[in-house]
PDB file of C-alpha atoms in Angstrom:
ATOM      1  CA  MET Y 953     -68.370  -2.124   7.848  1.00 42.00           C
ATOM      2  CA  SER Y 954     -67.232  -3.918  11.010  1.00 44.00           C
ATOM      3  CA  SER Y 955     -63.537  -3.219  10.503  1.00 50.00           C
ATOM      4  CA  GLN Y 956     -63.419  -5.091   7.214  1.00 88.00           C
ATOM      5  CA  ARG Y 957     -61.020  -2.543   5.737  1.00 98.00           C
ATOM      6  CA  THR Y 958     -58.384  -0.102   6.895  1.00 98.00           C
ATOM      7  CA  ALA Y 959     -58.310   3.586   6.025  1.00 98.00           C
ATOM      8  CA  VAL Y 960     -54.805   5.065   5.818  1.00 98.00           C
ATOM      9  CA  ILE Y 961     -54.917   8.755   6.704  1.00 98.00           C
ATOM     10  CA  THR Y 962     -52.010  11.200   6.582  1.00 98.00           C
ATOM     11  CA  GLY Y 963     -51.789  14.356   8.650  1.00 97.00           C
ATOM     12  CA  ALA Y 964     -54.105  12.828  11.235  1.00 95.00           C
ATOM     13  CA  SER Y 965     -52.718  13.738  14.650  1.00 92.00           C
ATOM     14  CA  SER Y 966     -53.417  17.459  15.099  1.00 88.00           C
ATOM     15  CA  GLU Y 967     -56.190  17.792  17.680  1.00 86.00           C
ATOM     16  CA  ASN Y 968     -57.973  20.519  15.704  1.00 88.00           C
ATOM     17  CA  GLY Y 969     -57.301  19.101  12.261  1.00 93.00           C
ATOM     18  CA  ILE Y 970     -59.361  17.571   9.477  1.00 96.00           C
ATOM     19  CA  GLY Y 971     -57.183  14.445   9.638  1.00 96.00           C
ATOM     20  CA  ILE Y 972     -58.048  13.457  13.194  1.00 97.00           C
ATOM     21  CA  ALA Y 973     -61.723  14.231  12.615  1.00 97.00           C
ATOM     22  CA  THR Y 974     -61.608  12.000   9.547  1.00 98.00           C
ATOM     23  CA  ALA Y 975     -59.904   9.178  11.441  1.00 98.00           C
ATOM     24  CA  ARG Y 976     -62.569   9.344  14.140  1.00 98.00           C
ATOM     25  CA  ARG Y 977     -65.373   9.417  11.569  1.00 98.00           C
ATOM     26  CA  PHE Y 978     -63.961   6.351   9.801  1.00 98.00           C
ATOM     27  CA  ALA Y 979     -63.766   4.551  13.149  1.00 98.00           C
ATOM     28  CA  ARG Y 980     -67.327   5.552  13.981  1.00 97.00           C
ATOM     29  CA  ASP Y 981     -68.378   4.048  10.656  1.00 97.00           C
ATOM     30  CA  GLY Y 982     -66.623   0.764  11.517  1.00 97.00           C
ATOM     31  CA  TRP Y 983     -63.354   1.113   9.623  1.00 98.00           C
ATOM     32  CA  ALA Y 984     -59.963   0.333  11.095  1.00 98.00           C
ATOM     33  CA  VAL Y 985     -57.559   3.250  10.734  1.00 98.00           C
ATOM     34  CA  ALA Y 986     -53.847   3.800  10.204  1.00 98.00           C
ATOM     35  CA  VAL Y 987     -52.926   7.237  11.536  1.00 98.00           C
ATOM     36  CA  LEU Y 988     -49.828   8.618   9.793  1.00 98.00           C
ATOM     37  CA  ASP Y 989     -48.300  11.918  10.804  1.00 98.00           C
ATOM     38  CA  LEU Y 990     -44.998  13.740  11.046  1.00 97.00           C
ATOM     39  CA  ALA Y 991     -45.530  13.608  14.825  1.00 96.00           C
ATOM     40  CA  GLY Y 992     -45.202   9.858  15.242  1.00 96.00           C
ATOM     41  CA  ASP Y 993     -45.672   9.813  19.015  1.00 97.00           C
ATOM     42  CA  ARG Y 994     -48.862  11.790  18.678  1.00 97.00           C
ATOM     43  CA  ALA Y 995     -50.085   9.470  15.909  1.00 98.00           C
ATOM     44  CA  GLU Y 996     -49.686   6.512  18.266  1.00 98.00           C
ATOM     45  CA  VAL Y 997     -51.637   8.297  21.004  1.00 98.00           C
ATOM     46  CA  VAL Y 998     -54.451   9.119  18.576  1.00 98.00           C
ATOM     47  CA  ALA Y 999     -54.579   5.512  17.369  1.00 98.00           C
ATOM     48  CA  LYS Y1000     -54.853   4.198  20.920  1.00 98.00           C
ATOM     49  CA  SER Y1001     -57.618   6.655  21.738  1.00 98.00           C
ATOM     50  CA  ILE Y1002     -59.558   5.624  18.633  1.00 98.00           C
ATOM     51  CA  THR Y1003     -59.388   1.954  19.593  1.00 98.00           C
ATOM     52  CA  SER Y1004     -60.476   2.813  23.122  1.00 98.00           C
ATOM     53  CA  GLU Y1005     -63.370   5.010  22.029  1.00 97.00           C
ATOM     54  CA  HIS Y1006     -64.650   3.085  19.030  1.00 97.00           C
ATOM     55  CA  GLY Y1007     -63.454  -0.501  19.503  1.00 97.00           C
ATOM     56  CA  VAL Y1008     -61.808  -0.764  16.090  1.00 97.00           C
ATOM     57  CA  PRO Y1009     -58.186  -1.622  15.295  1.00 98.00           C
ATOM     58  CA  ALA Y1010     -55.993   1.448  14.901  1.00 98.00           C
ATOM     59  CA  PHE Y1011     -52.295   1.935  14.267  1.00 98.00           C
ATOM     60  CA  GLY Y1012     -50.151   5.057  14.501  1.00 98.00           C
ATOM     61  CA  HIS Y1013     -46.853   5.660  12.752  1.00 98.00           C
ATOM     62  CA  ALA Y1014     -44.544   8.540  11.866  1.00 98.00           C
ATOM     63  CA  VAL Y1015     -44.184   9.728   8.296  1.00 98.00           C
ATOM     64  CA  ASP Y1016     -42.760  12.686   6.427  1.00 98.00           C
ATOM     65  CA  VAL Y1017     -44.916  12.540   3.320  1.00 98.00           C
ATOM     66  CA  ALA Y1018     -42.332  14.502   1.329  1.00 98.00           C
ATOM     67  CA  ASP Y1019     -39.653  11.850   1.957  1.00 98.00           C
ATOM     68  CA  GLU Y1020     -39.926   8.736  -0.205  1.00 98.00           C
ATOM     69  CA  THR Y1021     -37.895   6.612   2.215  1.00 98.00           C
ATOM     70  CA  ALA Y1022     -40.137   7.632   5.121  1.00 98.00           C
ATOM     71  CA  VAL Y1023     -43.290   6.952   3.109  1.00 98.00           C
ATOM     72  CA  ASP Y1024     -42.062   3.500   2.109  1.00 98.00           C
ATOM     73  CA  ALA Y1025     -41.205   2.748   5.739  1.00 98.00           C
ATOM     74  CA  ALA Y1026     -44.698   3.774   6.836  1.00 98.00           C
ATOM     75  CA  ARG Y1027     -46.227   1.603   4.119  1.00 98.00           C
ATOM     76  CA  ASP Y1028     -44.137  -1.351   5.238  1.00 98.00           C
ATOM     77  CA  ALA Y1029     -45.181  -0.813   8.856  1.00 98.00           C
ATOM     78  CA  VAL Y1030     -48.880  -0.689   7.976  1.00 98.00           C
ATOM     79  CA  THR Y1031     -48.538  -3.680   5.664  1.00 98.00           C
ATOM     80  CA  ALA Y1032     -46.873  -5.642   8.456  1.00 98.00           C
ATOM     81  CA  GLU Y1033     -49.894  -4.935  10.663  1.00 98.00           C
ATOM     82  CA  VAL Y1034     -52.178  -6.222   7.909  1.00 98.00           C
ATOM     83  CA  THR Y1035     -50.052  -9.332   7.345  1.00 98.00           C
ATOM     84  CA  ALA Y1036     -50.040 -10.068  11.076  1.00 98.00           C
ATOM     85  CA  GLY Y1037     -53.821  -9.805  11.186  1.00 97.00           C
ATOM     86  CA  ARG Y1038     -53.861  -6.785  13.486  1.00 98.00           C
ATOM     87  CA  LEU Y1039     -55.371  -4.605  10.749  1.00 98.00           C
ATOM     88  CA  PRO Y1040     -57.766  -5.645   7.971  1.00 98.00           C
ATOM     89  CA  GLU Y1041     -56.860  -5.136   4.333  1.00 98.00           C
ATOM     90  CA  ILE Y1042     -56.217  -1.567   3.177  1.00 98.00           C
ATOM     91  CA  GLY Y1043     -59.310  -0.117   1.538  1.00 98.00           C
ATOM     92  CA  ALA Y1044     -58.744   3.633   1.488  1.00 98.00           C
ATOM     93  CA  VAL Y1045     -55.965   6.200   1.367  1.00 98.00           C
ATOM     94  CA  VAL Y1046     -56.776   9.756   2.397  1.00 98.00           C
ATOM     95  CA  ASN Y1047     -54.078  12.336   1.680  1.00 98.00           C
ATOM     96  CA  ILE Y1048     -54.631  15.165   4.144  1.00 98.00           C
ATOM     97  CA  ALA Y1049     -51.110  16.148   5.267  1.00 97.00           C
ATOM     98  CA  GLY Y1050     -50.358  19.653   4.072  1.00 95.00           C
ATOM     99  CA  ILE Y1051     -48.920  23.054   4.866  1.00 94.00           C
ATOM    100  CA  THR Y1052     -49.957  26.519   3.785  1.00 92.00           C
ATOM    101  CA  SER Y1053     -48.078  29.611   2.609  1.00 90.00           C
ATOM    102  CA  PRO Y1054     -49.666  32.922   3.655  1.00 89.00           C
ATOM    103  CA  VAL Y1055     -46.804  34.902   2.102  1.00 93.00           C
ATOM    104  CA  ASP Y1056     -47.068  37.452  -0.689  1.00 94.00           C
ATOM    105  CA  PHE Y1057     -45.598  36.168  -3.940  1.00 95.00           C
ATOM    106  CA  LEU Y1058     -42.634  38.534  -4.128  1.00 97.00           C
ATOM    107  CA  ASP Y1059     -41.724  37.598  -0.571  1.00 96.00           C
ATOM    108  CA  THR Y1060     -41.660  33.866  -1.274  1.00 96.00           C
ATOM    109  CA  THR Y1061     -38.402  31.969  -1.571  1.00 98.00           C
ATOM    110  CA  LEU Y1062     -37.557  28.948  -3.658  1.00 98.00           C
ATOM    111  CA  ASP Y1063     -37.190  26.948  -0.448  1.00 98.00           C
ATOM    112  CA  LEU Y1064     -40.742  27.862   0.592  1.00 97.00           C
ATOM    113  CA  TRP Y1065     -42.085  27.044  -2.873  1.00 98.00           C
ATOM    114  CA  ARG Y1066     -40.395  23.653  -2.865  1.00 98.00           C
ATOM    115  CA  ARG Y1067     -41.502  22.795   0.676  1.00 98.00           C
ATOM    116  CA  VAL Y1068     -45.147  23.643  -0.004  1.00 98.00           C
ATOM    117  CA  MET Y1069     -45.069  21.665  -3.256  1.00 98.00           C
ATOM    118  CA  ASP Y1070     -43.248  18.752  -1.621  1.00 98.00           C
ATOM    119  CA  VAL Y1071     -45.639  18.342   1.295  1.00 98.00           C
ATOM    120  CA  ASN Y1072     -48.905  19.000  -0.518  1.00 98.00           C
ATOM    121  CA  ALA Y1073     -48.410  17.701  -4.056  1.00 98.00           C
ATOM    122  CA  THR Y1074     -45.406  15.371  -3.954  1.00 98.00           C
ATOM    123  CA  GLY Y1075     -46.595  13.936  -0.647  1.00 98.00           C
ATOM    124  CA  THR Y1076     -49.927  13.034  -2.228  1.00 98.00           C
ATOM    125  CA  TYR Y1077     -48.079  11.349  -5.088  1.00 98.00           C
ATOM    126  CA  LEU Y1078     -45.701   9.382  -2.855  1.00 98.00           C
ATOM    127  CA  VAL Y1079     -48.307   8.114  -0.407  1.00 98.00           C
ATOM    128  CA  THR Y1080     -50.742   7.166  -3.154  1.00 98.00           C
ATOM    129  CA  LYS Y1081     -48.081   5.308  -5.100  1.00 98.00           C
ATOM    130  CA  ALA Y1082     -46.917   3.449  -1.991  1.00 98.00           C
ATOM    131  CA  PHE Y1083     -50.326   2.094  -0.975  1.00 98.00           C
ATOM    132  CA  LEU Y1084     -52.086   1.789  -4.339  1.00 98.00           C
ATOM    133  CA  PRO Y1085     -50.782  -1.644  -5.444  1.00 98.00           C
ATOM    134  CA  ARG Y1086     -52.545  -3.512  -2.617  1.00 97.00           C
ATOM    135  CA  MET Y1087     -55.871  -1.920  -3.495  1.00 98.00           C
ATOM    136  CA  VAL Y1088     -55.447  -2.644  -7.195  1.00 98.00           C
ATOM    137  CA  ASP Y1089     -54.581  -6.253  -6.367  1.00 98.00           C
ATOM    138  CA  SER Y1090     -57.705  -6.588  -4.219  1.00 97.00           C
ATOM    139  CA  GLY Y1091     -59.920  -5.022  -6.888  1.00 97.00           C
ATOM    140  CA  TRP Y1092     -61.377  -2.414  -4.533  1.00 97.00           C
ATOM    141  CA  GLY Y1093     -60.160   0.844  -3.107  1.00 98.00           C
ATOM    142  CA  ARG Y1094     -60.766   4.501  -2.453  1.00 98.00           C
ATOM    143  CA  ILE Y1095     -58.315   7.384  -2.728  1.00 98.00           C
ATOM    144  CA  VAL Y1096     -59.346  10.828  -1.523  1.00 98.00           C
ATOM    145  CA  ASN Y1097     -57.020  13.788  -1.956  1.00 98.00           C
ATOM    146  CA  MET Y1098     -57.180  17.045  -0.043  1.00 98.00           C
ATOM    147  CA  SER Y1099     -57.212  20.029  -2.356  1.00 97.00           C
ATOM    148  CA  SER Y1100     -58.680  23.437  -1.525  1.00 95.00           C
ATOM    149  CA  VAL Y1101     -61.039  26.099  -2.773  1.00 93.00           C
ATOM    150  CA  SER Y1102     -57.817  28.111  -3.152  1.00 92.00           C
ATOM    151  CA  ALA Y1103     -56.962  25.888  -6.128  1.00 94.00           C
ATOM    152  CA  GLN Y1104     -60.217  26.856  -7.815  1.00 93.00           C
ATOM    153  CA  ARG Y1105     -60.342  30.535  -6.892  1.00 89.00           C
ATOM    154  CA  GLY Y1106     -56.644  31.338  -7.072  1.00 90.00           C
ATOM    155  CA  GLY Y1107     -56.225  31.853  -3.352  1.00 79.00           C
ATOM    156  CA  GLY Y1108     -58.478  34.326  -1.629  1.00 69.00           C
ATOM    157  CA  VAL Y1109     -58.819  32.410   1.639  1.00 71.00           C
ATOM    158  CA  PHE Y1110     -55.525  32.164   3.521  1.00 70.00           C
ATOM    159  CA  GLY Y1111     -52.860  30.292   1.555  1.00 81.00           C
ATOM    160  CA  LYS Y1112     -51.418  32.219  -1.363  1.00 92.00           C
ATOM    161  CA  VAL Y1113     -49.575  31.376  -4.595  1.00 96.00           C
ATOM    162  CA  PRO Y1114     -47.479  28.289  -3.674  1.00 96.00           C
ATOM    163  CA  TYR Y1115     -50.372  26.758  -1.731  1.00 96.00           C
ATOM    164  CA  SER Y1116     -52.910  27.432  -4.484  1.00 96.00           C
ATOM    165  CA  ALA Y1117     -50.552  26.031  -7.112  1.00 97.00           C
ATOM    166  CA  ALA Y1118     -49.863  22.869  -5.102  1.00 98.00           C
ATOM    167  CA  LYS Y1119     -53.552  22.288  -4.429  1.00 97.00           C
ATOM    168  CA  ALA Y1120     -54.344  22.821  -8.119  1.00 98.00           C
ATOM    169  CA  ALA Y1121     -51.748  20.192  -8.988  1.00 98.00           C
ATOM    170  CA  ILE Y1122     -53.626  17.763  -6.757  1.00 98.00           C
ATOM    171  CA  LEU Y1123     -56.806  18.287  -8.790  1.00 98.00           C
ATOM    172  CA  GLY Y1124     -55.027  17.396 -12.031  1.00 98.00           C
ATOM    173  CA  PHE Y1125     -53.379  14.417 -10.347  1.00 98.00           C
ATOM    174  CA  THR Y1126     -56.750  13.207  -9.080  1.00 98.00           C
ATOM    175  CA  LYS Y1127     -58.489  13.381 -12.438  1.00 98.00           C
ATOM    176  CA  ALA Y1128     -55.671  11.781 -14.413  1.00 98.00           C
ATOM    177  CA  LEU Y1129     -55.236   8.943 -11.923  1.00 98.00           C
ATOM    178  CA  ALA Y1130     -58.999   8.365 -11.774  1.00 98.00           C
ATOM    179  CA  ARG Y1131     -59.056   7.953 -15.547  1.00 98.00           C
ATOM    180  CA  GLU Y1132     -56.093   5.574 -15.481  1.00 98.00           C
ATOM    181  CA  LEU Y1133     -57.480   3.425 -12.661  1.00 98.00           C
ATOM    182  CA  GLY Y1134     -61.050   3.299 -13.969  1.00 96.00           C
ATOM    183  CA  PRO Y1135     -61.240  -0.456 -14.647  1.00 96.00           C
ATOM    184  CA  THR Y1136     -59.413  -1.517 -11.462  1.00 98.00           C
ATOM    185  CA  GLY Y1137     -62.133  -0.970  -8.862  1.00 97.00           C
ATOM    186  CA  VAL Y1138     -60.150   1.855  -7.254  1.00 98.00           C
ATOM    187  CA  THR Y1139     -61.771   5.302  -7.357  1.00 98.00           C
ATOM    188  CA  VAL Y1140     -59.893   8.584  -6.968  1.00 98.00           C
ATOM    189  CA  ASN Y1141     -61.597  11.772  -5.843  1.00 98.00           C
ATOM    190  CA  ALA Y1142     -60.733  15.128  -4.281  1.00 98.00           C
ATOM    191  CA  VAL Y1143     -62.331  17.425  -1.756  1.00 98.00           C
ATOM    192  CA  THR Y1144     -61.948  21.180  -1.915  1.00 96.00           C
ATOM    193  CA  PRO Y1145     -62.790  22.734   1.449  1.00 94.00           C
ATOM    194  CA  GLY Y1146     -63.156  26.439   1.880  1.00 89.00           C
ATOM    195  CA  ALA Y1147     -62.375  28.015   5.235  1.00 83.00           C
ATOM    196  CA  VAL Y1148     -62.332  25.388   7.996  1.00 85.00           C
ATOM    197  CA  ASP Y1149     -61.852  25.771  11.752  1.00 80.00           C
ATOM    198  CA  THR Y1150     -58.359  24.269  11.953  1.00 74.00           C
ATOM    199  CA  ASP Y1151     -54.929  25.320  13.157  1.00 63.00           C
ATOM    200  CA  ILE Y1152     -53.642  25.752   9.595  1.00 56.00           C
ATOM    201  CA  ARG Y1153     -54.830  29.375   9.770  1.00 52.00           C
ATOM    202  CA  VAL Y1154     -52.835  30.164  12.897  1.00 53.00           C
ATOM    203  CA  GLY Y1155     -51.585  33.716  12.491  1.00 56.00           C
ATOM    204  CA  SER Y1156     -54.763  35.117  10.982  1.00 61.00           C
ATOM    205  CA  THR Y1157     -56.322  38.039  12.817  1.00 66.00           C
ATOM    206  CA  ALA Y1158     -59.837  38.264  14.237  1.00 71.00           C
ATOM    207  CA  GLU Y1159     -60.610  40.812  11.539  1.00 73.00           C
ATOM    208  CA  GLN Y1160     -59.432  38.443   8.800  1.00 68.00           C
ATOM    209  CA  GLU Y1161     -61.499  35.615  10.269  1.00 67.00           C
ATOM    210  CA  ALA Y1162     -64.593  37.823  10.389  1.00 74.00           C
ATOM    211  CA  GLN Y1163     -64.070  38.877   6.777  1.00 73.00           C
ATOM    212  CA  ILE Y1164     -63.717  35.252   5.696  1.00 70.00           C
ATOM    213  CA  ALA Y1165     -66.881  34.159   7.516  1.00 75.00           C
ATOM    214  CA  GLY Y1166     -68.783  37.156   6.192  1.00 78.00           C
ATOM    215  CA  SER Y1167     -67.902  36.267   2.605  1.00 79.00           C
ATOM    216  CA  ILE Y1168     -69.426  32.770   2.878  1.00 86.00           C
ATOM    217  CA  PRO Y1169     -73.116  32.478   1.932  1.00 88.00           C
ATOM    218  CA  VAL Y1170     -73.919  30.198   4.886  1.00 89.00           C
ATOM    219  CA  GLY Y1171     -72.307  32.782   7.173  1.00 83.00           C
ATOM    220  CA  ARG Y1172     -69.675  30.654   8.889  1.00 84.00           C
ATOM    221  CA  THR Y1173     -66.619  28.504   8.356  1.00 85.00           C
ATOM    222  CA  ALA Y1174     -66.825  24.713   8.185  1.00 90.00           C
ATOM    223  CA  THR Y1175     -66.213  22.333  11.045  1.00 93.00           C
ATOM    224  CA  THR Y1176     -63.629  19.595  10.619  1.00 94.00           C
ATOM    225  CA  GLU Y1177     -66.415  17.042  11.091  1.00 96.00           C
ATOM    226  CA  GLU Y1178     -68.273  18.395   8.066  1.00 96.00           C
ATOM    227  CA  VAL Y1179     -65.216  17.896   5.873  1.00 97.00           C
ATOM    228  CA  ALA Y1180     -64.633  14.452   7.380  1.00 97.00           C
ATOM    229  CA  ALA Y1181     -68.186  13.447   6.479  1.00 97.00           C
ATOM    230  CA  ALA Y1182     -67.549  14.340   2.826  1.00 98.00           C
ATOM    231  CA  ILE Y1183     -64.316  12.349   2.810  1.00 98.00           C
ATOM    232  CA  THR Y1184     -65.824   9.222   4.342  1.00 98.00           C
ATOM    233  CA  PHE Y1185     -68.741   9.402   1.916  1.00 98.00           C
ATOM    234  CA  LEU Y1186     -66.264   9.274  -0.969  1.00 98.00           C
ATOM    235  CA  CYS Y1187     -64.791   6.128   0.614  1.00 98.00           C
ATOM    236  CA  SER Y1188     -68.123   4.392   1.071  1.00 97.00           C
ATOM    237  CA  ALA Y1189     -69.881   1.839  -1.092  1.00 95.00           C
ATOM    238  CA  ASP Y1190     -72.428   4.555  -1.928  1.00 96.00           C
ATOM    239  CA  SER Y1191     -69.775   6.457  -3.894  1.00 97.00           C
ATOM    240  CA  SER Y1192     -68.869   3.537  -6.161  1.00 96.00           C
ATOM    241  CA  TYR Y1193     -69.830   5.397  -9.367  1.00 98.00           C
ATOM    242  CA  LEU Y1194     -67.932   8.568  -8.464  1.00 98.00           C
ATOM    243  CA  THR Y1195     -64.365   8.904  -9.666  1.00 98.00           C
ATOM    244  CA  GLY Y1196     -62.402  11.948 -10.758  1.00 98.00           C
ATOM    245  CA  VAL Y1197     -64.875  14.076  -8.796  1.00 98.00           C
ATOM    246  CA  THR Y1198     -64.016  17.342  -7.073  1.00 98.00           C
ATOM    247  CA  LEU Y1199     -66.381  17.628  -4.104  1.00 97.00           C
ATOM    248  CA  ASP Y1200     -66.770  21.206  -2.889  1.00 95.00           C
ATOM    249  CA  VAL Y1201     -67.171  21.695   0.861  1.00 94.00           C
ATOM    250  CA  ASN Y1202     -67.231  25.468   1.006  1.00 89.00           C
ATOM    251  CA  GLY Y1203     -70.577  26.741   2.250  1.00 86.00           C
ATOM    252  CA  GLY Y1204     -71.233  28.347  -1.127  1.00 86.00           C
ATOM    253  CA  SER Y1205     -68.074  30.474  -1.143  1.00 83.00           C
ATOM    254  CA  HIS Y1206     -67.205  29.203  -4.632  1.00 83.00           C
ATOM    255  CA  LEU Y1207     -70.096  28.382  -6.945  1.00 86.00           C
ATOM    256  CA  HIS Y1208     -69.494  26.916 -10.391  1.00 84.00           C
TER     257      HIS Y1208
END
C-alpha cells in the first residue's frame, strides 16, 4: 500500500496487547498508523518505534475513548497531521481500546457497569463517529470493531456480565452501521476473539489459564499477531465485499 492511507487504532500502546500488534501489522503491510491510547506518552514511543522499524509515517496521541472532548481532540490532532502532509488520508479506524470485568454479577456496581460500557461500547461509538466523515467524503474506508466471543457465548472466558453485554452491543452497532453505510464505500466489520495472550487477563490463575486452553479445540490461546492478521485483512482491498461481518478468531471455542 506504500503508506497511501492511515489506520487509526485505539488501545494500541500496551506491549502485550492486540492494539500494538495490529499497529505493527498495518505498518508491515505499508500503512501509516495513528496510535491512540490513554497512555499518550507510550503511544508516542510506539509510533516512533514503528517509523523506525518499518519506515512508514506514524503518529501517537493520548485519548480517553469514553470522553467525547478527548476523542474530538485526538481526531483534530490526527487530521492536522493529514492536512500537513505528515500522514496520508485516513483509510481505517480500528476500535480496540477496552476493559474487562471479571466480577460476579451480584458483586458489580453501577460505576463498574458504566465504566465498562463507556470504554467498550460508547468508546467505539465516539471514535467511529469522530473519524467517519473523512472516510465517507473520500468514498473509501474500513471500520473494524473489537467484540469478543464473550458476546456470543454469554461470557465463559474471563470477562463477565458487563463485559459480555458491552461487547454484544458492539456487534449490533457494527451490523446496523454497516447497513447504513452500505453505499458509501465504507465497510464496517467486527472481530470476536476468544482467549488471547494479552494483559487483559491479568489476575487469572495458572489453573484458570490451563482450563481455558484445554477447552479450545486447537489446544491453545491465540497470539495477538493472529488477531491482528484478521483485523488487517478486514481493512484490505480483498475484503471489499465484506460488511456487517462478525469474524471469529477463537480456535474453534465457539462454533456456529
